[in-house]
């Protein structure tokens, strides 16, 4: 159950609201509007007065609601209207008018508008014009002329909504912490529907601005990227000529006056204000490179693989910085993905955006490498279309998202935990769409039977608990191919297998060969050691024990992680 509080100002604020509630709606969505409840139980109902002009009844209802306000004259407050739509979830049963009336009384009592038993409280009505929601309209002057005590009414109403869900057996929503981005209004949803769009303008702009922030290294580049993606930008400048903020609009998105509909960065999301973006750019701008740059996919994958360690061993500020960086990475990955996987990646990024927000201040500086690597991928045309690199990074991102889910659970961030879980589903689907053709291409180049038998013998010696599963895995041919490629490049395949097996346990992987394929692919593209170095390693290398972790091999074909009360184990 979702309540939302909206305040109204002006001499005709009450009349405009009543007219809207009893009108057809912006898209004829209002059907059978009528009172479900009122402050005195017998307020005039424009929806149930067939022998009177409905506008006259609306005027009468407005006059009764406004009477305490009018009595104050010039001493009346500027804000006079309290409007709270309350909507049930789509899967909830259809409630009766009596049930909605009880819900309305509980909401106005929790908000301080009309405490239970207070006969001098504010006047209010609850109008129902659809099966799944009501609108509560109240005036913000009590009948004794005082102001209502509605301190923290938003939180109080949300708490009461959670209790109502339990009492009526409705879908229980996760409690929030006030960090979520502002949701589109119902008017924005109806407008998008009229225009044949699945997404509102606010959501489109938020996605494009977030991508520009993730991809930019400077403020100038940020604004240039917005322009390049079809976003109209209007800077806000101070008397000195300095840019203090910005607003964005989509070309063709106009209001009733034919003017662009502008959204400031801070109304899209709290972290998209210009000061917050500047802080982000300052803390994530990479240092000038002095050494020969490495493969950016490998760098991004390595940085993503370190996220679980940060979430389990680093400070909360660093952990939060890693989550923000992971969110920025997911924002940009659709730009590198094949068309078949793009929509799933976009959905995963949009959902995980909620998991990047909490009241913990992020240490963005700790995630410089991940930011720099993903930006390098976008700036390198050859890298952008590397499906193997994308599959390898997605494999690491899946594990990081699972750890993010459990980190939020540990911190009792219910909405963020749910968002991470939802994002994981779409990320798994995208991974399968990206990885399948890459693995098929590798399998077509599988080595000869003798070479594969040699690799199989070492697997049986090095990983006896997993060898049979690996050899029966559909991705075994692809794994043999990357081992062969690495051997051709000068690597010792036995050493690479030992290194790959020592990175993470395979206990939870349904497709262990697929998990090993990406590890060998990455290890095999590193500079191969010379013969003397290989001989030295062969003499001194002692097999390292694997690091057990119930989250370590989460891939689209991996099992679900262990119950949340079990924390990731590291040794």
Tab-separated table of N, CA, C and O in Angstrom, residues 204-273:
chain	number	residue	atom	x	y	z
A	204	UNK	N	13.309	8.527	-18.181
A	204	UNK	CA	14.229	8.580	-19.329
A	204	UNK	C	15.372	9.543	-19.039
A	204	UNK	O	16.551	9.224	-19.262
A	205	UNK	N	15.040	10.717	-18.523
A	205	UNK	CA	16.066	11.713	-18.221
A	205	UNK	C	16.990	11.225	-17.111
A	205	UNK	O	18.212	11.432	-17.175
A	206	UNK	N	16.426	10.585	-16.090
A	206	UNK	CA	17.268	10.094	-14.995
A	206	UNK	C	18.298	9.087	-15.519
A	206	UNK	O	19.472	9.138	-15.157
A	207	UNK	N	17.861	8.186	-16.390
A	207	UNK	CA	18.782	7.194	-16.950
A	207	UNK	C	19.883	7.865	-17.754
A	207	UNK	O	21.064	7.520	-17.624
A	208	UNK	N	19.522	8.837	-18.593
A	208	UNK	CA	20.522	9.478	-19.446
A	208	UNK	C	21.497	10.319	-18.632
A	208	UNK	O	22.694	10.355	-18.935
A	209	UNK	N	20.989	10.984	-17.606
A	209	UNK	CA	21.885	11.781	-16.766
A	209	UNK	C	22.821	10.867	-15.981
A	209	UNK	O	24.026	11.148	-15.867
A	210	UNK	N	22.313	9.760	-15.449
A	210	UNK	CA	23.169	8.832	-14.719
A	210	UNK	C	24.255	8.260	-15.626
A	210	UNK	O	25.410	8.110	-15.214
A	211	UNK	N	23.908	7.942	-16.850
A	211	UNK	CA	24.920	7.438	-17.774
A	211	UNK	C	25.984	8.492	-18.080
A	211	UNK	O	27.175	8.169	-18.157
A	212	UNK	N	25.538	9.720	-18.239
A	212	UNK	CA	26.502	10.783	-18.518
A	212	UNK	C	27.445	10.987	-17.347
A	212	UNK	O	28.649	11.213	-17.525
A	213	UNK	N	26.923	10.898	-16.125
A	213	UNK	CA	27.774	11.031	-14.937
A	213	UNK	C	28.789	9.895	-14.891
A	213	UNK	O	29.974	10.103	-14.622
A	214	UNK	N	28.336	8.670	-15.160
A	214	UNK	CA	29.235	7.514	-15.096
A	214	UNK	C	30.306	7.560	-16.174
A	214	UNK	O	31.431	7.105	-15.965
A	215	UNK	N	29.970	8.125	-17.341
A	215	UNK	CA	30.907	8.117	-18.468
A	215	UNK	C	31.837	9.314	-18.484
A	215	UNK	O	32.892	9.267	-19.129
A	216	UNK	N	31.482	10.404	-17.791
A	216	UNK	CA	32.240	11.657	-17.894
A	216	UNK	C	33.421	11.688	-16.938
A	216	UNK	O	33.378	11.117	-15.851
A	217	UNK	N	34.473	12.383	-17.379
A	217	UNK	CA	35.635	12.634	-16.524
A	217	UNK	C	35.676	14.075	-16.041
A	217	UNK	O	36.352	14.385	-15.061
A	218	UNK	N	34.959	14.968	-16.736
A	218	UNK	CA	34.940	16.385	-16.376
A	218	UNK	C	33.517	16.913	-16.482
A	218	UNK	O	32.652	16.291	-17.112
A	219	UNK	N	33.290	18.063	-15.888
A	219	UNK	CA	31.967	18.678	-15.968
A	219	UNK	C	31.616	19.049	-17.401
A	219	UNK	O	30.477	18.866	-17.846
A	220	UNK	N	32.591	19.550	-18.146
A	220	UNK	CA	32.358	19.903	-19.553
A	220	UNK	C	31.946	18.668	-20.342
A	220	UNK	O	31.015	18.709	-21.170
A	221	UNK	N	32.622	17.554	-20.089
A	221	UNK	CA	32.290	16.316	-20.793
A	221	UNK	C	30.905	15.825	-20.384
A	221	UNK	O	30.158	15.295	-21.216
A	222	UNK	N	30.531	16.009	-19.135
A	222	UNK	CA	29.202	15.606	-18.672
A	222	UNK	C	28.113	16.309	-19.475
A	222	UNK	O	27.188	15.657	-19.991
A	223	UNK	N	28.224	17.617	-19.617
A	223	UNK	CA	27.205	18.361	-20.378
A	223	UNK	C	27.260	18.005	-21.860
A	223	UNK	O	26.215	17.949	-22.530
A	224	UNK	N	28.443	17.739	-22.383
A	224	UNK	CA	28.555	17.350	-23.791
A	224	UNK	C	27.884	16.006	-24.038
A	224	UNK	O	27.224	15.800	-25.073
A	225	UNK	N	28.030	15.084	-23.100
A	225	UNK	CA	27.401	13.779	-23.245
A	225	UNK	C	25.879	13.883	-23.181
A	225	UNK	O	25.172	13.175	-23.904
A	226	UNK	N	25.366	14.759	-22.319
A	226	UNK	CA	23.920	14.963	-22.281
A	226	UNK	C	23.409	15.464	-23.624
A	226	UNK	O	22.403	14.982	-24.147
A	227	UNK	N	24.118	16.421	-24.194
A	227	UNK	CA	23.726	16.960	-25.494
A	227	UNK	C	23.778	15.877	-26.570
A	227	UNK	O	22.895	15.795	-27.434
A	228	UNK	N	24.801	15.024	-26.501
A	228	UNK	CA	24.965	13.978	-27.514
A	228	UNK	C	23.870	12.923	-27.430
A	228	UNK	O	23.596	12.227	-28.420
A	229	UNK	N	23.240	12.773	-26.261
A	229	UNK	CA	22.175	11.772	-26.107
A	229	UNK	C	20.786	12.378	-26.270
A	229	UNK	O	19.785	11.755	-25.901
A	230	UNK	N	20.717	13.579	-26.809
A	230	UNK	CA	19.426	14.184	-27.107
A	230	UNK	C	18.739	14.848	-25.948
A	230	UNK	O	17.515	15.012	-25.957
A	231	UNK	N	19.484	15.253	-24.945
A	231	UNK	CA	18.917	15.928	-23.781
A	231	UNK	C	19.174	17.429	-23.902
A	231	UNK	O	20.303	17.849	-24.161
A	232	UNK	N	18.123	18.219	-23.742
A	232	UNK	CA	18.261	19.673	-23.748
A	232	UNK	C	18.636	20.138	-22.346
A	232	UNK	O	17.976	19.759	-21.369
A	233	UNK	N	19.705	20.934	-22.255
A	233	UNK	CA	20.221	21.362	-20.956
A	233	UNK	C	20.046	22.871	-20.808
A	233	UNK	O	20.342	23.635	-21.725
A	234	UNK	N	19.580	23.290	-19.629
A	234	UNK	CA	19.457	24.715	-19.306
A	234	UNK	C	20.259	24.997	-18.044
A	234	UNK	O	19.843	24.633	-16.955
A	235	UNK	N	21.436	25.619	-18.176
A	235	UNK	CA	22.243	25.903	-16.981
A	235	UNK	C	21.588	26.973	-16.119
A	235	UNK	O	20.880	27.852	-16.610
A	236	UNK	N	21.848	26.885	-14.819
A	236	UNK	CA	21.423	27.923	-13.878
A	236	UNK	C	22.673	28.673	-13.437
A	236	UNK	O	23.581	28.086	-12.848
A	237	UNK	N	22.739	29.960	-13.759
A	237	UNK	CA	23.937	30.736	-13.454
A	237	UNK	C	23.656	31.781	-12.385
A	237	UNK	O	22.531	32.279	-12.252
A	238	UNK	N	24.690	32.089	-11.596
A	238	UNK	CA	24.597	33.101	-10.562
A	238	UNK	C	24.998	34.463	-11.099
A	238	UNK	O	25.367	34.614	-12.272
A	239	UNK	N	24.941	35.500	-10.273
A	239	UNK	CA	25.317	36.858	-10.695
A	239	UNK	C	26.751	36.931	-11.227
A	239	UNK	O	27.054	37.759	-12.091
A	240	UNK	N	27.606	36.038	-10.718
A	240	UNK	CA	29.003	36.064	-11.164
A	240	UNK	C	29.188	35.389	-12.508
A	240	UNK	O	30.270	35.445	-13.097
A	241	UNK	N	28.143	34.740	-13.001
A	241	UNK	CA	28.258	34.004	-14.250
A	241	UNK	C	28.625	32.548	-14.061
A	241	UNK	O	28.657	31.779	-15.028
A	242	UNK	N	28.898	32.125	-12.816
A	242	UNK	CA	29.229	30.734	-12.549
A	242	UNK	C	27.978	29.856	-12.648
A	242	UNK	O	26.871	30.287	-12.308
A	243	UNK	N	28.179	28.645	-13.106
A	243	UNK	CA	27.072	27.699	-13.197
A	243	UNK	C	26.789	27.111	-11.820
A	243	UNK	O	27.664	26.506	-11.201
A	244	UNK	N	25.567	27.295	-11.348
A	244	UNK	CA	25.187	26.828	-10.010
A	244	UNK	C	24.371	25.541	-10.049
A	244	UNK	O	24.298	24.817	-9.059
A	245	UNK	N	23.749	25.287	-11.177
A	245	UNK	CA	22.902	24.104	-11.303
A	245	UNK	C	22.496	23.921	-12.748
A	245	UNK	O	22.989	24.611	-13.650
A	246	UNK	N	21.575	23.010	-12.981
A	246	UNK	CA	21.127	22.756	-14.347
A	246	UNK	C	19.749	22.119	-14.321
A	246	UNK	O	19.319	21.544	-13.319
A	247	UNK	N	19.047	22.264	-15.435
A	247	UNK	CA	17.783	21.571	-15.649
A	247	UNK	C	17.842	20.896	-17.011
A	247	UNK	O	18.581	21.337	-17.895
A	248	UNK	N	17.078	19.825	-17.159
A	248	UNK	CA	17.096	19.073	-18.414
A	248	UNK	C	15.670	18.847	-18.899
A	248	UNK	O	14.718	18.836	-18.118
A	249	UNK	N	15.543	18.672	-20.195
A	249	UNK	CA	14.247	18.404	-20.813
A	249	UNK	C	14.468	17.532	-22.036
A	249	UNK	O	15.575	17.496	-22.603
A	250	UNK	N	13.414	16.822	-22.434
A	250	UNK	CA	13.464	16.043	-23.673
A	250	UNK	C	12.829	16.850	-24.792
A	250	UNK	O	11.743	17.420	-24.612
A	251	UNK	N	13.457	16.946	-25.933
A	251	UNK	CA	12.850	17.655	-27.062
A	251	UNK	C	11.477	17.065	-27.385
A	251	UNK	O	11.308	15.847	-27.438
A	252	UNK	N	10.495	17.933	-27.539
A	252	UNK	CA	9.147	17.484	-27.862
A	252	UNK	C	8.271	17.223	-26.663
A	252	UNK	O	7.056	17.040	-26.816
A	253	UNK	N	8.855	17.201	-25.457
A	253	UNK	CA	8.050	17.004	-24.254
A	253	UNK	C	7.624	18.380	-23.752
A	253	UNK	O	8.411	19.101	-23.130
A	254	UNK	N	6.369	18.755	-24.032
A	254	UNK	CA	5.891	20.109	-23.770
A	254	UNK	C	4.726	20.092	-22.783
A	254	UNK	O	4.006	19.100	-22.652
A	255	UNK	N	4.544	21.205	-22.080
A	255	UNK	CA	3.375	21.356	-21.208
A	255	UNK	C	2.219	21.932	-22.011
A	255	UNK	O	2.320	22.112	-23.249
A	256	UNK	N	1.118	22.237	-21.332
A	256	UNK	CA	-0.074	22.708	-22.043
A	256	UNK	C	0.120	24.061	-22.694
A	256	UNK	O	-0.661	24.463	-23.561
A	257	UNK	N	1.160	24.783	-22.285
A	257	UNK	CA	1.462	26.082	-22.893
A	257	UNK	C	2.456	25.968	-24.044
A	257	UNK	O	2.886	26.977	-24.591
A	258	UNK	N	2.821	24.737	-24.390
A	258	UNK	CA	3.762	24.532	-25.478
A	258	UNK	C	5.205	24.785	-25.090
A	258	UNK	O	6.061	24.945	-25.961
A	259	UNK	N	5.500	24.785	-23.782
A	259	UNK	CA	6.853	25.038	-23.290
A	259	UNK	C	7.503	23.721	-22.862
A	259	UNK	O	6.809	22.794	-22.446
A	260	UNK	N	8.828	23.626	-22.944
A	260	UNK	CA	9.497	22.395	-22.499
A	260	UNK	C	9.222	22.124	-21.024
A	260	UNK	O	9.117	23.048	-20.216
A	261	UNK	N	9.128	20.849	-20.670
A	261	UNK	CA	8.958	20.437	-19.274
A	261	UNK	C	10.349	20.188	-18.706
A	261	UNK	O	11.033	19.247	-19.104
A	262	UNK	N	10.755	21.063	-17.777
A	262	UNK	CA	12.117	21.006	-17.243
A	262	UNK	C	12.168	20.240	-15.926
A	262	UNK	O	11.241	20.313	-15.115
A	263	UNK	N	13.241	19.514	-15.729
A	263	UNK	CA	13.503	18.826	-14.472
A	263	UNK	C	14.895	19.225	-14.003
A	263	UNK	O	15.874	19.076	-14.754
A	264	UNK	N	14.994	19.737	-12.786
A	264	UNK	CA	16.328	20.008	-12.253
A	264	UNK	C	16.987	18.680	-11.894
A	264	UNK	O	16.301	17.680	-11.650
A	265	UNK	N	18.310	18.659	-11.861
A	265	UNK	CA	19.013	17.425	-11.542
A	265	UNK	C	18.606	16.861	-10.200
A	265	UNK	O	18.428	15.645	-10.045
A	266	UNK	N	18.423	17.725	-9.201
A	266	UNK	CA	18.099	17.254	-7.848
A	266	UNK	C	16.698	16.652	-7.771
A	266	UNK	O	16.422	15.839	-6.883
A	267	UNK	N	15.782	17.042	-8.679
A	267	UNK	CA	14.448	16.436	-8.668
A	267	UNK	C	14.439	15.085	-9.373
A	267	UNK	O	13.536	14.280	-9.148
A	268	UNK	N	15.435	14.832	-10.218
A	268	UNK	CA	15.559	13.501	-10.813
A	268	UNK	C	16.053	12.510	-9.767
A	268	UNK	O	15.562	11.393	-9.673
A	269	UNK	N	17.047	12.936	-8.993
A	269	UNK	CA	17.594	12.120	-7.906
A	269	UNK	C	18.509	13.010	-7.084
A	269	UNK	O	19.134	13.935	-7.613
A	270	UNK	N	18.588	12.718	-5.790
A	270	UNK	CA	19.374	13.557	-4.892
A	270	UNK	C	20.837	13.639	-5.280
A	270	UNK	O	21.484	14.677	-5.089
A	271	UNK	N	21.397	12.557	-5.859
A	271	UNK	CA	22.815	12.568	-6.197
A	271	UNK	C	23.085	13.108	-7.598
A	271	UNK	O	24.218	13.058	-8.078
A	272	UNK	N	22.050	13.634	-8.264
A	272	UNK	CA	22.233	14.185	-9.605
A	272	UNK	C	22.193	15.711	-9.617
A	272	UNK	O	22.114	16.318	-10.683
A	273	UNK	N	22.239	16.343	-8.447
A	273	UNK	CA	22.398	17.791	-8.409
A	273	UNK	C	23.811	18.124	-8.872
A	273	UNK	O	24.732	17.292	-8.778
